Amino acid sequence: MTSPEDESVSWRLIGPVSELSKKQCRLIYSSEGRDADVCLFQVNGEFFVMDARCAHSGGPLCDGDIEEADGVLQVFCPWHDYDFNLKTGKSSTGLQVCCSCAGILHCVNSCQDSGDRRSDLLLFGATEPLDFTSMLPANELSREGLD
């Protein structure tokens, strides 16, 4: 498993797990534009990352419903109801969105807060340099506002 010690991966602090756990989905905007944005999903304390756009027509996956069926967590595109496995990115339709190329998540325990209080921090890693402009809960700010 890749860790922050892996120098072939560019790591960026996303934030404290306690804060990130407050929203089911956050859209991480990339300075490279809409096609490079990723979704950070949080379901039952577990985090997943995948491309932000549906492989079918580019629908916003952060706006989709998340459901569990037969032990598989899936996000459904709000435009045409295509399903995507949160762990693999595969759809029952044969389409696939990228999970592994979107990035790697790694949780670390840190003494960043005041005193000895420890907090878990979530890191995002990618083999390409990371250049995200912002990370917001889905629907809080439109992509057009950043272009």
Backbone as a printed PyTorch tensor [residue, N CA C, xyz], in Angstrom:
tensor([[[  0.8420,  -1.1880,   0.0000],
         [  0.0000,   0.0000,   0.0000],
         [  0.8860,   1.2500,   0.0000]],

        [[  0.4910,   2.2600,  -0.7230],
         [  1.2560,   3.4850,  -0.8180],
         [  1.0700,   4.3120,   0.4500]],

        [[  2.1570,   4.9280,   0.9050],
         [  2.1020,   5.7550,   2.1110],
         [  2.7900,   7.0860,   1.8240]],

        [[  2.6660,   8.0580,   2.7400],
         [  3.2960,   9.3590,   2.5140],
         [  4.8120,   9.3000,   2.3500]],

        [[  5.4450,   8.1970,   2.7330],
         [  6.8820,   8.0490,   2.5430],
         [  7.2400,   7.7300,   1.0890]],

        [[  6.2590,   7.3360,   0.2870],
         [  6.4850,   7.0000,  -1.1160],
         [  6.7520,   8.2870,  -1.8980]],

        [[  7.9990,   8.4600,  -2.3430],
         [  8.3830,   9.6970,  -3.0220],
         [  7.8960,   9.7750,  -4.4640]],

        [[  7.3600,   8.6760,  -5.0080],
         [  6.8390,   8.7170,  -6.3710],
         [  5.4260,   9.3080,  -6.4060]],

        [[  4.8770,   9.5620,  -5.2200],
         [  3.5220,  10.1030,  -5.1140],
         [  3.5920,  11.5070,  -4.5320]],

        [[  2.8390,  12.4260,  -5.1230],
         [  2.7260,  13.7910,  -4.6270],
         [  1.5450,  13.8400,  -3.6590]],

        [[  1.7980,  14.2190,  -2.3970],
         [  0.7570,  14.2020,  -1.3660],
         [  0.2910,  15.5990,  -1.0270]],

        [[ -0.9880,  15.7090,  -0.7030],
         [ -1.5630,  16.9860,  -0.2730],
         [ -2.5250,  16.7240,   0.8650]],

        [[ -2.4300,  17.5550,   1.9010],
         [ -3.3420,  17.4510,   3.0260],
         [ -4.7340,  17.8920,   2.5820]],

        [[ -5.7260,  17.0440,   2.7890],
         [ -7.1010,  17.3920,   2.4670],
         [ -7.7660,  18.0380,   3.6760]],

        [[ -7.5380,  17.4710,   4.8620],
         [ -8.0940,  18.0680,   6.0620],
         [ -8.3100,  17.0500,   7.1520]],

        [[ -8.8050,  17.5240,   8.2950],
         [ -9.0780,  16.6190,   9.4080],
         [-10.2680,  15.7150,   9.1000]],

        [[-10.1230,  14.4500,   9.4380],
         [-11.1940,  13.4780,   9.2020],
         [-12.4860,  13.9190,   9.8960]],

        [[-12.3650,  14.4830,  11.0860],
         [-13.5630,  14.9100,  11.8210],
         [-14.3660,  15.9520,  11.0430]],

        [[-13.6820,  16.8230,  10.3250],
         [-14.3610,  17.8430,   9.5230],
         [-14.8780,  17.2530,   8.2090]],

        [[-14.0610,  16.4300,   7.5690],
         [-14.4450,  15.8420,   6.2810],
         [-15.6160,  14.8770,   6.4280]],

        [[-15.7860,  14.3000,   7.5960],
         [-16.8670,  13.3410,   7.8320],
         [-18.2390,  13.9950,   7.9260]],

        [[-18.2910,  15.3130,   7.9680],
         [-19.5660,  16.0280,   8.1090],
         [-20.3760,  16.0560,   6.8150]],

        [[-19.7350,  15.7990,   5.6830],
         [-20.4150,  15.8130,   4.3740],
         [-20.2000,  14.4830,   3.6740]],

        [[-21.2380,  14.0030,   2.9980],
         [-21.1330,  12.7260,   2.2970],
         [-20.2770,  12.8430,   1.0390]],

        [[-20.2610,  14.0050,   0.4260],
         [-19.4620,  14.1860,  -0.7810],
         [-18.9020,  15.5970,  -0.8250]],

        [[-17.6480,  15.6840,  -1.2080],
         [-17.0020,  16.9750,  -1.4420],
         [-16.3960,  16.9310,  -2.8350]],

        [[-16.5640,  18.0180,  -3.5410],
         [-15.9860,  18.1460,  -4.8780],
         [-14.6470,  18.8530,  -4.7350]],

        [[-13.5930,  18.2190,  -5.2090],
         [-12.2620,  18.8100,  -5.1530],
         [-11.9710,  19.3690,  -6.5380]],

        [[-11.9330,  20.7050,  -6.6100],
         [-11.7220,  21.3840,  -7.8740],
         [-10.2470,  21.3850,  -8.2570]],

        [[ -9.9750,  21.0940,  -9.5090],
         [ -8.6110,  21.0990, -10.0160],
         [ -8.3750,  22.3560, -10.8370]],

        [[ -7.1750,  22.8980, -10.7360],
         [ -6.8310,  24.0630, -11.5520],
         [ -6.7030,  23.6810, -13.0250]],

        [[ -6.6420,  22.3710, -13.3160],
         [ -6.5630,  21.9080, -14.6960],
         [ -7.9280,  21.9150, -15.3780]],

        [[ -8.9700,  22.2400, -14.6450],
         [-10.2960,  22.3310, -15.2390],
         [-11.2370,  21.2210, -14.8280]],

        [[-12.4360,  21.3280, -15.3110],
         [-13.5520,  20.4640, -14.9410],
         [-13.2690,  18.9690, -15.0990]],

        [[-12.5620,  18.5860, -16.1480],
         [-12.3030,  17.1740, -16.4050],
         [-11.3240,  16.5420, -15.4190]],

        [[-10.6160,  17.3510, -14.6410],
         [ -9.6560,  16.8340, -13.6720],
         [-10.1780,  16.9010, -12.2360]],

        [[-11.3930,  17.4160, -12.0340],
         [-11.9900,  17.4620, -10.6960],
         [-12.2300,  16.0450, -10.1830]],

        [[-12.1920,  15.8670,  -8.8730],
         [-12.4870,  14.5680,  -8.2740],
         [-13.5060,  14.7310,  -7.1550]],

        [[-14.2090,  13.6460,  -6.8660],
         [-15.1520,  13.5960,  -5.7480],
         [-14.5100,  12.8600,  -4.5920]],

        [[-14.6860,  13.3910,  -3.4010],
         [-14.2890,  12.7100,  -2.1740],
         [-15.5830,  12.3150,  -1.4670]],

        [[-15.8580,  11.0090,  -1.4460],
         [-17.0610,  10.4940,  -0.7970],
         [-16.7050,   9.9780,   0.5910]],

        [[-17.6220,  10.1370,   1.5430],
         [-17.4780,   9.5910,   2.8840],
         [-18.7670,   8.8560,   3.2160]],

        [[-18.6460,   7.5560,   3.4530],
         [-19.8090,   6.7400,   3.7830],
         [-19.4510,   5.8820,   4.9920]],

        [[-20.2000,   6.0390,   6.0590],
         [-19.9780,   5.2700,   7.2890],
         [-18.5220,   5.3200,   7.7510]],

        [[-17.9110,   6.4790,   7.6740],
         [-16.5450,   6.6660,   8.1410],
         [-15.4640,   6.2120,   7.1830]],

        [[-15.8320,   5.7010,   6.0180],
         [-14.8570,   5.2560,   5.0260],
         [-14.8420,   6.2560,   3.8770]],

        [[-13.6410,   6.5660,   3.3810],
         [-13.4910,   7.5500,   2.3130],
         [-13.1700,   6.8740,   0.9870]],

        [[-13.7060,   7.4680,  -0.0910],
         [-13.4900,   6.9880,  -1.4560],
         [-13.2360,   8.2050,  -2.3280]],

        [[-12.4310,   8.0360,  -3.3680],
         [-12.1840,   9.1250,  -4.3060],
         [-12.3320,   8.5810,  -5.7210]],

        [[-12.9490,   9.3700,  -6.5960],
         [-13.0930,   8.9830,  -8.0030],
         [-13.2870,  10.2280,  -8.8450]],

        [[-13.1940,  10.0500, -10.1500],
         [-13.4600,  11.1600, -11.0550],
         [-14.8030,  11.7760, -10.7110]],

        [[-14.9110,  13.0790, -10.8750],
         [-16.1270,  13.7870, -10.5020],
         [-17.2320,  13.6940, -11.5560]],

        [[-16.8890,  13.2800, -12.7680],
         [-17.8650,  13.2630, -13.8660],
         [-18.2020,  11.8400, -14.2940]],

        [[-19.4540,  11.6170, -14.5880],
         [-19.9400,  10.3310, -15.0680],
         [-19.3080,  10.0100, -16.4270]],

        [[-18.9290,   8.7570, -16.6050],
         [-18.3040,   8.3210, -17.8580],
         [-19.2900,   8.3150, -19.0220]],

        [[-20.5850,   8.3890, -18.7540],
         [-21.6000,   8.3510, -19.8060],
         [-21.7440,   9.7160, -20.4850]],

        [[-22.1550,  10.7310, -19.7140],
         [-22.3930,  12.0490, -20.3020],
         [-21.7990,  13.1900, -19.4920]],

        [[-20.9500,  12.8760, -18.5240],
         [-20.2950,  13.9220, -17.7440],
         [-21.1100,  14.4820, -16.6000]],

        [[-22.1410,  13.7620, -16.1800],
         [-22.9680,  14.2220, -15.0570],
         [-22.1670,  14.3320, -13.7680]],

        [[-22.6080,  15.2060, -12.8590],
         [-21.8910,  15.4450, -11.6090],
         [-22.1410,  14.3420, -10.5780]],

        [[-21.1820,  13.4510, -10.3920],
         [-21.3760,  12.3220,  -9.4840],
         [-21.5360,  12.7560,  -8.0280]],

        [[-21.0020,  13.9170,  -7.6540],
         [-21.1750,  14.4100,  -6.2720],
         [-22.6420,  14.7050,  -5.9590]],

        [[-23.4370,  14.9210,  -6.9790],
         [-24.8630,  15.1810,  -6.7700],
         [-25.6920,  13.8990,  -6.7830]],

        [[-25.0440,  12.7630,  -6.9950],
         [-25.7510,  11.4900,  -7.1000],
         [-26.0990,  10.8790,  -5.7530]],

        [[-27.0580,   9.9650,  -5.7820],
         [-27.4450,   9.2170,  -4.5860],
         [-26.4690,   8.0740,  -4.3670]],

        [[-26.1890,   7.7840,  -3.1070],
         [-25.3370,   6.6590,  -2.7540],
         [-26.2020,   5.5950,  -2.1060]],

        [[-26.0890,   4.3740,  -2.6180],
         [-26.8720,   3.2490,  -2.0990],
         [-25.9820,   2.0330,  -1.9540]],

        [[-26.3540,   1.1520,  -1.0300],
         [-25.6510,  -0.1120,  -0.8610],
         [-26.5610,  -1.2340,  -1.3340]],

        [[-26.0420,  -2.0870,  -2.1810],
         [-26.7860,  -3.2490,  -2.6770],
         [-25.8600,  -4.4530,  -2.6650]],

        [[-26.2630,  -5.4930,  -1.9770],
         [-25.4550,  -6.7170,  -1.8670],
         [-24.0410,  -6.4240,  -1.3760]],

        [[-23.9290,  -5.5030,  -0.4320],
         [-22.6400,  -5.1710,   0.1530],
         [-21.7640,  -4.2670,  -0.6900]],

        [[-22.2980,  -3.7430,  -1.7870],
         [-21.5210,  -2.8830,  -2.6870],
         [-22.0740,  -1.4590,  -2.6000]],

        [[-21.1960,  -0.5130,  -2.2480],
         [-21.5870,   0.8960,  -2.2360],
         [-21.4810,   1.4530,  -3.6460]],

        [[-22.5530,   2.1260,  -4.0860],
         [-22.5920,   2.6790,  -5.4360],
         [-23.0960,   4.1050,  -5.3990]],

        [[-22.5840,   4.9240,  -6.3050],
         [-23.1290,   6.2580,  -6.5170],
         [-23.8670,   6.2110,  -7.8470]],

        [[-25.0230,   6.8650,  -7.8950],
         [-25.8500,   6.9010,  -9.1040],
         [-25.8140,   8.3010,  -9.6960]],

        [[-25.4480,   8.3770, -10.9660],
         [-25.4080,   9.6650, -11.6460],
         [-26.8020,  10.2840, -11.6540]],

        [[-26.9110,  11.5600, -11.2720],
         [-28.2350,  12.1960, -11.2250],
         [-28.8450,  12.4660, -12.5960]],

        [[-28.0650,  12.3940, -13.6610],
         [-28.6010,  12.6810, -14.9840],
         [-29.3070,  11.4820, -15.6020]],

        [[-28.6950,  10.3090, -15.5900],
         [-29.2710,   9.1490, -16.2730],
         [-29.2710,   7.8930, -15.4160]],

        [[-28.9830,   8.0390, -14.1280],
         [-29.0650,   6.9430, -13.1520],
         [-28.0610,   5.8160, -13.3900]],

        [[-26.9270,   6.1130, -14.0330],
         [-25.8760,   5.1050, -14.1760],
         [-25.2450,   4.8850, -12.8140]],

        [[-24.9340,   3.6290, -12.4850],
         [-24.3610,   3.2850, -11.1890],
         [-22.8480,   3.0930, -11.3040]],

        [[-22.1250,   3.4870, -10.2470],
         [-20.6750,   3.3070, -10.2070],
         [-20.2680,   2.8440,  -8.8150]],

        [[-19.5500,   1.7330,  -8.7690],
         [-19.0420,   1.1740,  -7.5280],
         [-18.0380,   2.1680,  -6.9360]],

        [[-18.2170,   2.5520,  -5.6600],
         [-17.3340,   3.5360,  -5.0530],
         [-15.8970,   3.0330,  -4.8940]],

        [[-15.7060,   1.7240,  -4.8050],
         [-14.3500,   1.1850,  -4.6420],
         [-13.6380,   0.9630,  -5.9690]],

        [[-14.3680,   0.5200,  -6.9780],
         [-13.7320,   0.1500,  -8.2470],
         [-14.0210,   1.1220,  -9.3880]],

        [[-15.1040,   1.8810,  -9.2910],
         [-15.5130,   2.7770, -10.3690],
         [-16.2950,   2.0870, -11.4650]],

        [[-16.4600,   0.7620, -11.3580],
         [-17.1650,   0.0070, -12.4030],
         [-18.6700,   0.1830, -12.2840]],

        [[-19.3280,   0.1410, -13.4430],
         [-20.7750,   0.2550, -13.5340],
         [-21.3570,  -1.0460, -14.0630]],

        [[-22.5850,  -1.3260, -13.7020],
         [-23.2680,  -2.5080, -14.2340],
         [-23.5360,  -2.3560, -15.7320]],

        [[-23.3790,  -1.1430, -16.2590],
         [-23.5980,  -0.8850, -17.6840],
         [-22.3590,  -1.1900, -18.5200]],

        [[-21.2280,  -1.4630, -17.8520],
         [-19.9820,  -1.6910, -18.5640],
         [-19.0900,  -0.4620, -18.6010]],

        [[-19.6330,   0.7070, -18.2310],
         [-18.8210,   1.9160, -18.1630],
         [-17.9620,   1.8750, -16.9060]],

        [[-16.9760,   2.7530, -16.8420],
         [-16.1470,   2.8450, -15.6440],
         [-15.6160,   4.2590, -15.5000]],

        [[-15.6440,   4.7700, -14.2710],
         [-14.9590,   6.0200, -13.9510],
         [-13.6840,   5.6370, -13.2200]],

        [[-12.7240,   6.4980, -13.2590],
         [-11.4240,   6.1720, -12.6920],
         [-11.3760,   6.4520, -11.1980]],

        [[-11.0280,   5.4310, -10.4350],
         [-10.7900,   5.5930,  -8.9990],
         [ -9.2980,   5.6870,  -8.7400]],

        [[ -8.5270,   4.7610,  -9.2880],
         [ -7.0940,   4.7370,  -9.0130],
         [ -6.3680,   5.9100,  -9.6460]],

        [[ -6.8140,   6.3720, -10.8260],
         [ -6.1130,   7.4970, -11.4380],
         [ -6.5360,   8.8140, -10.8120]],

        [[ -7.6870,   8.8100, -10.1250],
         [ -8.1170,  10.0270,  -9.4460],
         [ -7.1890,  10.3210,  -8.2770]],

        [[ -6.6900,   9.2900,  -7.6190],
         [ -5.7610,   9.5090,  -6.5170],
         [ -5.8560,   8.4420,  -5.4550]],

        [[ -5.0470,   8.5960,  -4.4420],
         [ -4.9430,   7.6530,  -3.3420],
         [ -5.2640,   8.3990,  -2.0510]],

        [[ -5.9940,   7.7740,  -1.1540],
         [ -6.2820,   8.3820,   0.1350],
         [ -5.4620,   7.6730,   1.2050]],

        [[ -4.9640,   8.4510,   2.1520],
         [ -4.2030,   7.8720,   3.2550],
         [ -4.5210,   8.6740,   4.5140]],

        [[ -4.8820,   7.9870,   5.5840],
         [ -5.2080,   8.6320,   6.8420],
         [ -4.0080,   8.5190,   7.7740]],

        [[ -3.6350,   9.6370,   8.3780],
         [ -2.5260,   9.6470,   9.3330],
         [ -3.0040,  10.2560,  10.6400]],

        [[ -2.3330,   9.9100,  11.7230],
         [ -2.6410,  10.4820,  13.0290],
         [ -1.5830,  11.5280,  13.3240]],

        [[ -2.0060,  12.7080,  13.7320],
         [ -1.0880,  13.8230,  13.8910],
         [ -1.3390,  14.5660,  15.1880]],

        [[ -0.3190,  15.2350,  15.7090],
         [ -0.4440,  16.1070,  16.8710],
         [ -0.5770,  17.5510,  16.4100]],

        [[ -1.2940,  17.7890,  15.3560],
         [ -1.3880,  19.1220,  14.7810],
         [ -2.1940,  20.0750,  15.6590]],

        [[ -3.1690,  19.5660,  16.3890],
         [ -4.0300,  20.4210,  17.1910],
         [ -3.3190,  20.8670,  18.4490]],

        [[ -3.9770,  21.7520,  19.2070],
         [ -3.3650,  22.3000,  20.4150],
         [ -3.1250,  21.2120,  21.4620]],

        [[ -2.0120,  21.3560,  22.1760],
         [ -1.6880,  20.4190,  23.2370],
         [ -1.4200,  19.0270,  22.7090]],

        [[ -1.8560,  18.0290,  23.4560],
         [ -1.6350,  16.6320,  23.0800],
         [ -2.8190,  16.0380,  22.3470]],

        [[ -3.8380,  16.8420,  22.0960],
         [ -5.0130,  16.3170,  21.4010],
         [ -4.6150,  15.8880,  19.9970]],

        [[ -4.9240,  14.6560,  19.6610],
         [ -4.5370,  14.1010,  18.3620],
         [ -5.7390,  14.1260,  17.4210]],

        [[ -5.4630,  14.3130,  16.1530],
         [ -6.5360,  14.2630,  15.1730],
         [ -6.0740,  13.4640,  13.9660]],

        [[ -6.9870,  12.7090,  13.3780],
         [ -6.6900,  11.9920,  12.1480],
         [ -6.7990,  12.9710,  10.9870]],

        [[ -5.8260,  12.9310,  10.1000],
         [ -5.8020,  13.7970,   8.9330],
         [ -5.8670,  12.9410,   7.6860]],

        [[ -6.5780,  13.4180,   6.6800],
         [ -6.6910,  12.7000,   5.4260],
         [ -5.7710,  13.3340,   4.3980]],

        [[ -4.9340,  12.4990,   3.7770],
         [ -4.0380,  12.9490,   2.7250],
         [ -4.5190,  12.4010,   1.3920]],

        [[ -4.2950,  13.1630,   0.3320],
         [ -4.6420,  12.7490,  -1.0200],
         [ -3.3460,  12.6820,  -1.8050]],

        [[ -3.1190,  11.5620,  -2.4750],
         [ -1.8860,  11.4070,  -3.2370],
         [ -2.1530,  11.0680,  -4.6850]],

        [[ -1.2540,  11.5130,  -5.5450],
         [ -1.3510,  11.2090,  -6.9700],
         [  0.0550,  11.1480,  -7.5470]],

        [[  0.2170,  10.3920,  -8.6190],
         [  1.5350,  10.2850,  -9.2410],
         [  1.8690,  11.5350, -10.0480]],

        [[  0.8670,  12.3270, -10.3790],
         [  1.0760,  13.6120, -11.0380],
         [  1.0560,  14.7010,  -9.9660]],

        [[  1.7440,  15.8300, -10.1780],
         [  1.7000,  16.9150,  -9.1900],
         [  0.2670,  17.3730,  -8.9400]],

        [[ -0.0460,  17.6380,  -7.6880],
         [ -1.3920,  18.0510,  -7.3110],
         [ -1.5110,  19.5620,  -7.3750]],

        [[ -2.5590,  20.0410,  -7.9890],
         [ -2.7830,  21.4720,  -8.0770],
         [ -4.2830,  21.7380,  -7.9950]],

        [[ -4.8380,  21.5800,  -6.8100],
         [ -6.2610,  21.8130,  -6.6190],
         [ -6.4850,  23.2460,  -6.1760]],

        [[ -7.5230,  23.8640,  -6.7090],
         [ -7.8200,  25.2440,  -6.3510],
         [ -8.6130,  25.3240,  -5.0600]],

        [[ -9.5130,  24.3830,  -4.8190],
         [-10.2990,  24.4140,  -3.5940],
         [-11.0290,  23.1010,  -3.4110]],

        [[-11.5230,  22.9110,  -2.2110],
         [-12.3230,  21.7290,  -1.9190],
         [-13.5430,  22.2000,  -1.1530]],

        [[-14.6970,  21.9440,  -1.7040],
         [-15.9330,  22.4090,  -1.0860],
         [-16.9590,  21.2960,  -1.0560]],

        [[-17.9010,  21.3860,  -0.1090],
         [-19.0210,  20.4370,  -0.1750],
         [-19.7170,  20.5840,  -1.5300]],

        [[-20.1940,  19.4860,  -2.0630],
         [-20.8800,  19.5290,  -3.3510],
         [-22.0060,  20.5450,  -3.2930]],

        [[-22.2220,  21.2420,  -4.3750],
         [-23.2730,  22.2400,  -4.5490],
         [-23.0280,  23.5520,  -3.8210]],

        [[-21.8620,  23.7160,  -3.1680],
         [-21.6300,  24.9560,  -2.4460],
         [-21.1340,  26.0750,  -3.3590]],

        [[-20.4440,  25.6990,  -4.4330],
         [-19.9290,  26.6860,  -5.3720],
         [-19.8730,  26.0420,  -6.7450]],

        [[-20.2720,  26.7640,  -7.7490],
         [-20.2760,  26.1860,  -9.1010],
         [-18.8690,  26.2060,  -9.6950]],

        [[-18.6100,  25.2960, -10.6050],
         [-17.3320,  25.2390, -11.3070],
         [-17.0810,  26.5480, -12.0550]],

        [[-18.1380,  27.1500, -12.5880],
         [-18.0050,  28.3680, -13.3690],
         [-17.4150,  29.4980, -12.5310]],

        [[-17.6640,  29.4770, -11.2300],
         [-17.1440,  30.5250, -10.3520],
         [-15.6380,  30.4600, -10.1890]],

        [[-15.0150,  29.3680, -10.5850],
         [-13.5670,  29.2320, -10.4420],
         [-12.8250,  29.3660, -11.7550]],

        [[-13.5080,  29.3370, -12.8670],
         [-12.8390,  29.4170, -14.1740],
         [-12.5660,  30.8730, -14.5460]]])
